[in-house]
mmCIF file of C-alpha atoms in Angstrom:
data_model
loop_
_atom_site.group_PDB
_atom_site.id
_atom_site.type_symbol
_atom_site.label_atom_id
_atom_site.label_comp_id
_atom_site.label_asym_id
_atom_site.label_seq_id
_atom_site.Cartn_x
_atom_site.Cartn_y
_atom_site.Cartn_z
ATOM 1 C CA GLY N 1 -8.716 -12.156 14.230
ATOM 2 C CA ALA N 2 -10.431 -12.561 10.998
ATOM 3 C CA GLY N 3 -10.272 -9.028 11.284
ATOM 4 C CA VAL N 4 -8.585 -6.081 12.684
ATOM 5 C CA SER N 5 -10.403 -5.143 15.704
ATOM 6 C CA GLN N 6 -10.529 -1.725 17.766
ATOM 7 C CA THR N 7 -12.063 -1.215 21.117
ATOM 8 C CA PRO N 8 -14.134 0.548 22.356
ATOM 9 C CA SER N 9 -15.702 1.329 19.607
ATOM 10 C CA ASN N 10 -17.003 5.215 21.456
ATOM 11 C CA LYS N 11 -15.107 6.591 24.158
ATOM 12 C CA VAL N 12 -16.546 10.475 25.711
ATOM 13 C CA THR N 13 -14.133 11.818 28.383
ATOM 14 C CA GLU N 14 -14.310 14.793 30.282
ATOM 15 C CA LYS N 15 -11.409 17.141 28.980
ATOM 16 C CA GLY N 16 -7.392 16.125 30.867
ATOM 17 C CA LYS N 17 -8.814 13.070 31.375
ATOM 18 C CA TYR N 18 -6.136 10.280 30.580
ATOM 19 C CA VAL N 19 -7.491 7.577 27.310
ATOM 20 C CA GLU N 20 -6.368 4.525 26.485
ATOM 21 C CA LEU N 21 -7.306 3.170 22.330
ATOM 22 C CA ARG N 22 -6.769 -0.701 21.400
ATOM 23 C CA CYS N 23 -5.879 -2.202 18.564
ATOM 24 C CA ASP N 24 -5.038 -5.699 18.105
ATOM 25 C CA PRO N 25 -4.717 -6.261 14.863
ATOM 26 C CA ILE N 26 -4.285 -8.903 12.388
ATOM 27 C CA SER N 27 -2.834 -12.139 13.407
ATOM 28 C CA GLY N 28 0.871 -11.915 11.213
ATOM 29 C CA HIS N 29 0.389 -8.546 10.471
ATOM 30 C CA THR N 30 3.565 -6.807 10.900
ATOM 31 C CA ALA N 31 3.639 -3.687 9.840
ATOM 32 C CA LEU N 32 0.197 -1.604 12.188
ATOM 33 C CA TYR N 33 -0.657 2.211 11.854
ATOM 34 C CA TRP N 34 -2.034 4.556 14.014
ATOM 35 C CA TYR N 35 -4.330 7.274 11.987
ATOM 36 C CA ARG N 36 -6.801 9.814 13.410
ATOM 37 C CA GLN N 37 -9.774 10.676 10.553
ATOM 38 C CA SER N 38 -12.069 14.325 10.967
ATOM 39 C CA LEU N 39 -15.446 14.478 9.698
ATOM 40 C CA GLY N 40 -14.319 15.350 5.605
ATOM 41 C CA GLN N 41 -11.169 14.776 6.144
ATOM 42 C CA GLY N 42 -8.898 11.471 4.674
ATOM 43 C CA PRO N 43 -6.898 10.017 7.310
ATOM 44 C CA GLU N 44 -4.467 11.360 9.389
ATOM 45 C CA PHE N 45 -1.086 9.127 10.104
ATOM 46 C CA LEU N 46 -0.185 9.524 13.263
ATOM 47 C CA ILE N 47 2.240 6.940 14.073
ATOM 48 C CA TYR N 48 4.243 3.346 11.990
ATOM 49 C CA PHE N 49 5.571 0.517 13.465
ATOM 50 C CA GLN N 50 7.055 -2.347 12.414
ATOM 51 C CA GLY N 51 7.384 -5.534 15.201
ATOM 52 C CA THR N 52 7.820 -3.623 18.518
ATOM 53 C CA GLY N 53 8.903 -1.089 17.060
ATOM 54 C CA ALA N 54 7.686 2.649 16.246
ATOM 55 C CA ALA N 55 9.489 2.703 13.291
ATOM 56 C CA ASP N 56 7.624 6.679 11.887
ATOM 57 C CA ASP N 57 6.543 8.101 15.288
ATOM 58 C CA SER N 58 6.377 11.968 13.388
ATOM 59 C CA GLY N 59 3.033 12.570 12.487
ATOM 60 C CA LEU N 60 2.095 12.762 16.528
ATOM 61 C CA PRO N 61 0.808 16.051 17.496
ATOM 62 C CA ASN N 62 2.318 16.387 20.242
ATOM 63 C CA ASP N 63 3.424 15.188 23.573
ATOM 64 C CA ARG N 64 0.621 14.329 25.400
ATOM 65 C CA PHE N 65 0.080 11.528 22.378
ATOM 66 C CA PHE N 66 1.729 8.005 22.964
ATOM 67 C CA ALA N 67 1.732 4.954 21.308
ATOM 68 C CA VAL N 68 3.183 1.055 21.978
ATOM 69 C CA ARG N 69 3.223 -2.046 20.409
ATOM 70 C CA PRO N 70 4.979 -4.117 23.253
ATOM 71 C CA GLU N 71 4.761 -7.660 21.694
ATOM 72 C CA GLY N 72 5.374 -7.134 18.581
ATOM 73 C CA SER N 73 0.684 -7.134 18.474
ATOM 74 C CA VAL N 74 -1.358 -5.626 20.538
ATOM 75 C CA SER N 75 -0.955 -1.545 20.499
ATOM 76 C CA THR N 76 -2.231 0.670 22.740
ATOM 77 C CA LEU N 77 -2.708 4.597 21.584
ATOM 78 C CA LYS N 78 -2.483 6.868 24.636
ATOM 79 C CA ILE N 79 -3.182 10.749 24.631
ATOM 80 C CA GLN N 80 -2.490 12.202 28.068
ATOM 81 C CA ARG N 81 -4.568 15.330 29.248
ATOM 82 C CA THR N 82 -7.011 14.851 26.363
ATOM 83 C CA GLU N 83 -8.629 18.447 24.978
ATOM 84 C CA ARG N 84 -11.779 19.032 23.027
ATOM 85 C CA GLY N 85 -9.697 19.008 19.775
ATOM 86 C CA ASP N 86 -8.434 16.420 20.480
ATOM 87 C CA SER N 87 -12.119 14.534 19.296
ATOM 88 C CA ALA N 88 -11.971 12.348 15.922
ATOM 89 C CA VAL N 89 -12.204 9.077 14.974
ATOM 90 C CA TYR N 90 -8.473 6.740 15.968
ATOM 91 C CA LEU N 91 -8.104 4.468 13.150
ATOM 92 C CA CYS N 92 -5.707 1.139 13.150
ATOM 93 C CA ALA N 93 -4.627 -0.226 10.646
ATOM 94 C CA SER N 94 -2.112 -3.382 9.764
ATOM 95 C CA SER N 95 -0.544 -5.197 7.089
ATOM 96 C CA LEU N 96 1.787 -7.554 5.932
ATOM 97 C CA GLY N 97 4.478 -5.317 5.145
ATOM 98 C CA HIS N 98 5.082 -1.815 4.664
ATOM 99 C CA GLY N 99 4.359 0.436 1.893
ATOM 100 C CA GLY N 100 3.306 -0.797 -1.640
ATOM 101 C CA THR N 101 0.902 -3.473 0.655
ATOM 102 C CA GLU N 102 -2.797 -3.251 0.957
ATOM 103 C CA ALA N 103 -3.789 -1.647 4.872
ATOM 104 C CA PHE N 104 -6.565 -3.559 6.332
ATOM 105 C CA PHE N 105 -8.289 -1.294 8.346
ATOM 106 C CA GLY N 106 -10.534 -1.696 12.195
ATOM 107 C CA GLN N 107 -13.201 0.671 12.572
ATOM 108 C CA GLY N 108 -12.091 2.883 14.565
ATOM 109 C CA THR N 109 -12.648 4.331 17.796
ATOM 110 C CA ARG N 110 -14.565 7.633 18.313
ATOM 111 C CA LEU N 111 -12.976 9.197 20.572
ATOM 112 C CA THR N 112 -14.779 12.124 22.585
ATOM 113 C CA VAL N 113 -13.645 14.683 24.402
ATOM 114 C CA VAL N 114 -16.049 16.824 26.433
ATOM 115 C CA GLY C 1 4.928 19.978 1.096
ATOM 116 C CA GLN C 2 2.835 17.216 -0.262
ATOM 117 C CA ASN C 3 -0.670 17.700 -1.700
ATOM 118 C CA ILE C 4 -3.176 15.020 -2.889
ATOM 119 C CA ASP C 5 -6.337 16.807 -4.573
ATOM 120 C CA GLN C 6 -9.686 15.404 -5.038
ATOM 121 C CA PRO C 7 -13.045 16.853 -6.131
ATOM 122 C CA THR C 8 -15.218 17.308 -2.061
ATOM 123 C CA GLU C 9 -18.358 16.065 -3.845
ATOM 124 C CA MET C 10 -19.419 14.195 -7.209
ATOM 125 C CA THR C 11 -23.295 13.250 -8.632
ATOM 126 C CA ALA C 12 -23.660 10.340 -10.366
ATOM 127 C CA THR C 13 -27.419 8.309 -11.402
ATOM 128 C CA GLU C 14 -28.141 4.785 -10.976
ATOM 129 C CA GLY C 15 -26.445 2.600 -14.272
ATOM 130 C CA ALA C 16 -24.260 5.636 -14.788
ATOM 131 C CA ILE C 17 -20.536 5.929 -15.101
ATOM 132 C CA VAL C 18 -18.564 8.243 -12.769
ATOM 133 C CA GLN C 19 -14.808 9.119 -12.905
ATOM 134 C CA ILE C 20 -13.139 10.650 -9.763
ATOM 135 C CA ASN C 21 -9.959 12.152 -10.463
ATOM 136 C CA CYS C 22 -6.697 12.749 -8.198
ATOM 137 C CA THR C 23 -3.629 14.858 -8.843
ATOM 138 C CA TYR C 24 -0.498 14.533 -6.647
ATOM 139 C CA GLN C 25 2.695 15.984 -5.775
ATOM 140 C CA THR C 26 4.182 14.151 -3.239
ATOM 141 C CA SER C 27 8.139 14.053 -2.544
ATOM 142 C CA GLY C 28 8.613 10.584 -4.493
ATOM 143 C CA PHE C 29 5.736 8.090 -5.790
ATOM 144 C CA ASN C 30 5.803 4.167 -4.377
ATOM 145 C CA GLY C 31 2.287 3.889 -5.905
ATOM 146 C CA LEU C 32 -1.061 4.855 -5.544
ATOM 147 C CA PHE C 33 -4.486 3.619 -3.565
ATOM 148 C CA TRP C 34 -7.860 4.068 -3.824
ATOM 149 C CA TYR C 35 -9.874 3.556 -0.656
ATOM 150 C CA GLN C 36 -13.632 3.390 -0.030
ATOM 151 C CA GLN C 37 -15.546 4.838 2.847
ATOM 152 C CA HIS C 38 -18.911 4.315 3.785
ATOM 153 C CA ALA C 39 -20.186 6.596 6.263
ATOM 154 C CA GLY C 40 -19.106 5.835 10.161
ATOM 155 C CA GLU C 41 -16.957 3.204 8.540
ATOM 156 C CA ALA C 42 -13.629 1.620 7.674
ATOM 157 C CA PRO C 43 -11.691 3.166 5.184
ATOM 158 C CA THR C 44 -11.938 -0.519 2.019
ATOM 159 C CA PHE C 45 -9.590 -1.817 -0.303
ATOM 160 C CA LEU C 46 -10.021 -1.203 -4.237
ATOM 161 C CA SER C 47 -7.125 -0.772 -5.588
ATOM 162 C CA TYR C 48 -3.734 0.238 -6.470
ATOM 163 C CA ASN C 49 -1.519 1.654 -9.321
ATOM 164 C CA VAL C 50 2.251 1.823 -9.541
ATOM 165 C CA LEU C 51 2.790 1.754 -12.814
ATOM 166 C CA ASP C 52 1.186 3.324 -14.781
ATOM 167 C CA GLY C 53 -1.554 2.444 -17.305
ATOM 168 C CA LEU C 54 -5.219 1.348 -16.832
ATOM 169 C CA GLU C 55 -5.812 -1.925 -13.465
ATOM 170 C CA GLU C 56 -9.362 -3.065 -14.552
ATOM 171 C CA LYS C 57 -10.747 -4.908 -11.244
ATOM 172 C CA GLY C 58 -15.193 -6.409 -12.337
ATOM 173 C CA ARG C 59 -16.922 -2.723 -12.300
ATOM 174 C CA PHE C 60 -14.068 -0.178 -10.533
ATOM 175 C CA SER C 61 -10.830 0.225 -13.161
ATOM 176 C CA SER C 62 -8.090 2.973 -11.951
ATOM 177 C CA PHE C 63 -5.960 5.129 -14.255
ATOM 178 C CA LEU C 64 -2.185 6.195 -12.847
ATOM 179 C CA SER C 65 -0.408 8.364 -15.047
ATOM 180 C CA ARG C 66 3.327 9.184 -13.116
ATOM 181 C CA SER C 67 4.507 12.051 -14.968
ATOM 182 C CA LYS C 68 1.337 14.293 -14.889
ATOM 183 C CA GLY C 69 0.900 13.034 -10.789
ATOM 184 C CA TYR C 70 -2.828 12.228 -12.461
ATOM 185 C CA SER C 71 -5.051 9.311 -11.475
ATOM 186 C CA TYR C 72 -8.295 8.759 -11.536
ATOM 187 C CA LEU C 73 -11.228 5.630 -10.012
ATOM 188 C CA LEU C 74 -13.852 4.833 -12.470
ATOM 189 C CA LEU C 75 -17.293 3.613 -11.683
ATOM 190 C CA LYS C 76 -19.341 2.138 -14.088
ATOM 191 C CA GLU C 77 -23.072 0.549 -13.671
ATOM 192 C CA LEU C 78 -23.732 2.396 -10.617
ATOM 193 C CA GLN C 79 -25.370 0.997 -7.393
ATOM 194 C CA MET C 80 -26.928 2.767 -5.166
ATOM 195 C CA LYS C 81 -24.666 1.339 -2.591
ATOM 196 C CA ASP C 82 -22.120 2.800 -4.155
ATOM 197 C CA SER C 83 -22.528 6.227 -2.459
ATOM 198 C CA ALA C 84 -19.655 6.283 -0.116
ATOM 199 C CA SER C 85 -16.691 8.494 -0.054
ATOM 200 C CA TYR C 86 -13.524 7.705 -2.274
ATOM 201 C CA LEU C 87 -10.269 7.929 -0.700
ATOM 202 C CA CYS C 88 -6.704 8.652 -3.327
ATOM 203 C CA ALA C 89 -4.237 8.105 -0.951
ATOM 204 C CA VAL C 90 -0.011 7.805 -1.901
ATOM 205 C CA THR C 91 2.310 6.177 -0.946
ATOM 206 C CA ASP C 92 6.540 8.610 -1.009
ATOM 207 C CA SER C 93 9.662 7.200 -0.679
ATOM 208 C CA ASN C 94 9.401 7.096 2.430
ATOM 209 C CA TYR C 95 7.001 4.652 2.026
ATOM 210 C CA GLN C 96 4.217 6.532 3.674
ATOM 211 C CA LEU C 97 0.822 6.690 3.234
ATOM 212 C CA ILE C 98 -0.289 10.377 2.163
ATOM 213 C CA TRP C 99 -3.665 10.411 2.204
ATOM 214 C CA GLY C 100 -6.381 12.588 -0.016
ATOM 215 C CA ALA C 101 -9.536 14.241 1.996
ATOM 216 C CA GLY C 102 -11.816 11.635 -0.218
ATOM 217 C CA THR C 103 -15.185 11.992 -2.608
ATOM 218 C CA LYS C 104 -17.874 12.050 -1.522
ATOM 219 C CA LEU C 105 -19.775 9.940 -4.391
ATOM 220 C CA ILE C 106 -24.046 10.403 -3.747
ATOM 221 C CA ILE C 107 -25.902 8.746 -6.123
ATOM 222 C CA LYS C 108 -29.092 9.875 -7.479
ATOM 223 C CA PRO C 109 -31.707 6.933 -8.012
#
């Protein structure tokens, strides 16, 4: 696609429910990142994929969070037993390589846990 | 620990010049990025510095001093549309991006 696409743009869920957030990166970009951003803060790193594998998942806050990228393109971030503290904007970014290359961000998914 | 410091908020006048500073302490350094983020939107790339010196791109310039752990973003001929948050991010030794909290720039007529 022309840019990074994230769906849904907004998601409201009840505490304790399961949610899936989808990211469709720019075609050909091997690196894919998930970030979480709270109001007035910079993006907080969650996980990084190089191809199909999670190269670095050190940012995932706990085992309720999981992400996959089975075919090296689309990625899904999965959150189990959601908590109110999970409310944030979840940003996905992709780049041609890892490190010193420009990352292109999607518009984000605003997750609200009530 | 790793740390990126930038002012929380700055105010400037339309048509003027503003400099947004960023200092960093990271485990290794493999480049510094500046991103612009309008409220409710995704960050968009502005500049990348990996060597010391000034990189100029139109109304925007970015400077880096690796020995001082310091960068600035210079915006000239400010326009109202430049009102946004400006994020400084450093690539560490693992090529992971460490982000600052962003500087909210308010442009007044």
